[in-house]
């Protein structure tokens, strides 16, 4: 248990659905991250939040929309996804950017 | 853009053999971190190196940071089946606050 939780752990959704992934960290960290990990690609950084402000958006399609209401919670809102968006979505947190990151267990997303 | 490259991508070894993965950056790094991801799991932080030429050990694992702070290595002595997984390096370029992950090296150990 790393102190970072993610829900749901598994999600199957159709291309027209809207769903949200949730991440919560209990470590008092100031930075939170969303990563995408697919079978043939390394960890792809999607978004970075520092002190609840988005500091990085790595050319992620608009069908992915992050939200950070406070320093402990991070959401990833999904809509009109494509089958190629099927992947493991990992949330992580760190004390500050560039410090060691603590990852949650991930949400395994399948888009049908 | 700034990149962190890791080799090899895959490595199969017989239990008891040694294993090394290498990490190379296109720019000077202020620090480098190593993570391990077990099959079906999530990345777990192993260690951070900060100083030029630094060497740290964790039991059978030896981590090195190059003198120029542009490369690093992880060496496992006498691998065991519990070492199976993907090992990621992640470097922070000196001129940014961003941590860049390498592609990872996936280790398989045959008993």
Coordinates of C-alpha atoms in Angstrom, one line a residue:
Chain A
X1 CA 0.0 0.0 0.0
X2 CA 1.7 3.2 -1.2
X3 CA -0.9 5.7 0.2
X4 CA -2.3 6.4 -3.3
X5 CA -5.6 4.8 -4.1
X6 CA -7.4 4.7 -7.4
X7 CA -11.0 3.8 -8.3
X8 CA -12.3 1.9 -10.1
X9 CA -9.6 -0.7 -10.6
X10 CA -11.2 -2.0 -13.8
X11 CA -13.5 -0.2 -16.2
X12 CA -15.1 -1.2 -19.4
X13 CA -16.9 1.5 -21.4
X14 CA -18.3 2.1 -24.8
X15 CA -17.1 4.8 -27.1
X16 CA -20.1 7.0 -26.3
X17 CA -20.0 6.7 -22.5
X18 CA -18.8 9.3 -20.0
X19 CA -16.9 8.0 -17.0
X20 CA -14.4 9.4 -14.5
X21 CA -11.3 7.9 -12.8
X22 CA -10.6 8.9 -9.3
X23 CA -7.2 9.2 -7.5
X24 CA -6.7 10.0 -3.8
X25 CA -3.4 10.4 -2.0
X26 CA -3.0 10.3 1.7
X27 CA 0.7 11.4 1.8
X28 CA 0.4 15.1 2.0
X29 CA 2.1 15.6 -1.3
X30 CA 1.8 18.7 -3.5
X31 CA 2.1 17.2 -6.9
X32 CA -0.1 14.7 -8.7
X33 CA 0.2 13.0 -12.1
X34 CA -1.8 11.0 -14.6
X35 CA 0.1 8.4 -16.7
X36 CA -1.1 6.2 -19.5
X37 CA 0.6 2.8 -19.8
X38 CA -0.2 0.6 -22.8
X39 CA 1.3 -2.8 -23.8
X40 CA 3.7 -1.5 -26.4
X41 CA 4.6 1.9 -25.0
X42 CA 6.4 3.1 -21.9
X43 CA 4.9 5.3 -19.3
X44 CA 3.3 8.3 -21.0
X45 CA 2.9 11.3 -18.8
X46 CA -0.5 12.9 -19.5
X47 CA -1.0 15.7 -16.9
X48 CA 0.8 17.2 -13.9
X49 CA -0.7 19.2 -11.2
X50 CA 1.3 21.1 -8.6
X51 CA -0.5 22.8 -5.7
X52 CA -3.8 22.1 -7.5
X53 CA -2.6 24.0 -10.6
X54 CA -2.1 22.2 -13.9
X55 CA 1.5 22.7 -14.9
X56 CA 1.8 20.2 -17.8
X57 CA -0.5 18.9 -20.5
X58 CA 1.4 16.6 -22.9
X59 CA -0.7 17.0 -26.0
X60 CA -3.4 14.9 -24.6
X61 CA -6.6 14.7 -26.7
X62 CA -9.5 16.7 -25.3
X63 CA -11.6 13.6 -24.7
X64 CA -9.4 13.3 -21.5
X65 CA -10.2 16.1 -19.0
X66 CA -8.4 16.3 -15.7
X67 CA -9.6 17.9 -12.5
X68 CA -7.8 18.6 -9.3
X69 CA -10.3 20.0 -6.7
X70 CA -7.7 19.9 -3.9
X71 CA -4.2 18.6 -3.2
X72 CA -5.4 15.1 -2.2
X73 CA -7.7 14.3 -5.1
X74 CA -7.3 14.0 -8.8
X75 CA -9.9 13.0 -11.4
X76 CA -9.7 12.1 -15.1
X77 CA -12.9 12.6 -16.9
X78 CA -13.4 10.5 -20.0
X79 CA -15.8 10.8 -22.9
X80 CA -16.1 9.7 -26.5
X81 CA -13.0 7.5 -26.1
X82 CA -11.5 5.4 -28.8
X83 CA -10.5 1.7 -28.6
X84 CA -6.8 2.7 -28.7
X85 CA -7.4 4.5 -25.4
X86 CA -7.6 1.1 -23.8
X87 CA -4.7 1.0 -21.3
X88 CA -3.7 1.1 -17.7
X89 CA -4.1 4.6 -16.3
X90 CA -1.8 5.3 -13.4
X91 CA -2.0 8.1 -10.9
X92 CA 1.1 9.2 -8.9
X93 CA 2.0 11.8 -6.3
X94 CA 5.2 13.3 -5.0
X95 CA 6.2 15.8 -2.4
X96 CA 7.3 18.2 -5.1
X97 CA 7.8 17.8 -8.8
X98 CA 11.0 15.8 -9.6
X99 CA 10.9 14.1 -6.1
X100 CA 10.2 10.3 -6.1
X101 CA 6.8 9.4 -7.2
X102 CA 4.4 7.1 -5.4
X103 CA 2.0 5.3 -7.8
X104 CA -1.5 4.0 -7.3
X105 CA -2.5 0.5 -8.4
X106 CA -4.0 1.9 -11.6
X107 CA -7.3 1.6 -13.5
X108 CA -7.4 -1.0 -16.3
X109 CA -9.6 0.7 -18.9
X110 CA -11.1 -1.2 -21.9
X111 CA -12.9 0.8 -24.5
X112 CA -15.3 -1.3 -26.6
Chain B
X1 CA 13.3 17.1 -27.1
X2 CA 14.9 15.8 -24.0
X3 CA 15.0 12.0 -23.8
X4 CA 15.9 9.2 -21.5
X5 CA 16.8 6.0 -23.3
X6 CA 17.0 2.6 -21.6
X7 CA 18.6 -0.6 -22.9
X8 CA 18.0 -3.4 -23.4
X9 CA 14.2 -3.4 -23.8
X10 CA 14.0 -7.1 -22.8
X11 CA 16.3 -9.5 -21.0
X12 CA 15.9 -13.2 -20.3
X13 CA 18.4 -14.7 -17.9
X14 CA 18.8 -18.0 -16.1
X15 CA 18.3 -17.8 -12.3
X16 CA 21.7 -17.1 -10.7
X17 CA 23.0 -15.0 -13.6
X18 CA 23.7 -11.3 -13.4
X19 CA 21.6 -8.6 -15.1
X20 CA 22.3 -5.0 -16.0
X21 CA 20.1 -2.3 -17.5
X22 CA 21.5 1.0 -18.8
X23 CA 19.9 4.4 -18.9
X24 CA 21.2 7.3 -21.0
X25 CA 20.1 10.9 -21.2
X26 CA 20.6 13.4 -24.0
X27 CA 21.1 16.1 -21.3
X28 CA 22.8 16.4 -17.9
X29 CA 20.6 15.2 -15.1
X30 CA 20.3 16.7 -11.6
X31 CA 19.1 13.3 -10.3
X32 CA 18.0 9.9 -11.5
X33 CA 15.5 7.6 -10.0
X34 CA 14.9 3.9 -10.4
X35 CA 11.5 2.1 -10.2
X36 CA 10.4 -1.5 -10.4
X37 CA 7.1 -2.7 -11.8
X38 CA 6.1 -6.3 -11.1
X39 CA 3.9 -8.0 -13.7
X40 CA 0.3 -6.8 -13.1
X41 CA 1.5 -4.2 -10.6
X42 CA 2.4 -0.5 -10.5
X43 CA 5.9 1.2 -10.5
X44 CA 7.5 1.2 -7.1
X45 CA 10.3 3.7 -6.2
X46 CA 13.6 2.0 -5.5
X47 CA 16.2 4.6 -5.2
X48 CA 17.4 8.1 -6.1
X49 CA 21.0 9.1 -7.1
X50 CA 22.1 12.7 -7.0
X51 CA 25.9 13.0 -7.0
X52 CA 28.3 12.5 -9.9
X53 CA 29.8 9.0 -9.8
X54 CA 27.5 7.9 -7.0
X55 CA 27.1 4.2 -6.2
X56 CA 24.4 2.8 -4.0
X57 CA 23.6 -0.7 -3.1
X58 CA 20.4 -2.5 -2.0
X59 CA 21.2 -6.1 -1.2
X60 CA 21.9 -7.6 -4.6
X61 CA 21.1 -4.4 -6.5
X62 CA 23.8 -1.9 -7.4
X63 CA 22.9 1.5 -8.8
X64 CA 25.4 3.8 -10.4
X65 CA 25.2 7.4 -11.6
X66 CA 27.8 8.4 -14.3
X67 CA 30.5 11.0 -13.7
X68 CA 28.9 13.2 -16.4
X69 CA 25.5 12.7 -14.8
X70 CA 24.1 11.7 -18.2
X71 CA 23.9 7.9 -17.6
X72 CA 23.1 5.4 -15.0
X73 CA 23.0 1.7 -14.5
X74 CA 21.2 -0.9 -12.4
X75 CA 23.1 -4.2 -11.8
X76 CA 21.5 -7.2 -10.2
X77 CA 23.8 -9.9 -8.9
X78 CA 22.7 -13.6 -9.0
X79 CA 19.1 -13.0 -10.1
X80 CA 16.2 -14.7 -8.5
X81 CA 12.7 -15.3 -9.8
X82 CA 11.5 -12.5 -7.5
X83 CA 13.5 -10.0 -9.6
X84 CA 11.1 -10.5 -12.5
X85 CA 9.5 -7.2 -13.6
X86 CA 10.1 -4.0 -15.6
X87 CA 12.8 -1.7 -14.3
X88 CA 12.4 2.0 -15.2
X89 CA 14.9 4.8 -14.8
X90 CA 13.6 8.4 -14.6
X91 CA 15.8 11.4 -14.9
X92 CA 15.3 15.1 -14.1
X93 CA 17.2 17.3 -16.6
X94 CA 19.1 20.0 -14.9
X95 CA 17.3 22.8 -16.7
X96 CA 13.7 21.6 -16.0
X97 CA 11.5 20.5 -13.1
X98 CA 10.2 17.6 -15.1
X99 CA 11.0 13.9 -14.5
X100 CA 11.4 11.9 -17.7
X101 CA 10.9 8.1 -17.6
X102 CA 12.8 5.7 -19.8
X103 CA 11.1 3.0 -21.7
X104 CA 11.9 0.3 -19.2
X105 CA 13.7 -3.0 -19.3
X106 CA 11.6 -6.1 -18.8
X107 CA 13.5 -8.9 -17.0
X108 CA 12.5 -12.5 -17.2
X109 CA 14.2 -15.0 -15.0
X110 CA 14.1 -18.7 -15.8
X111 CA 14.2 -21.0 -12.8

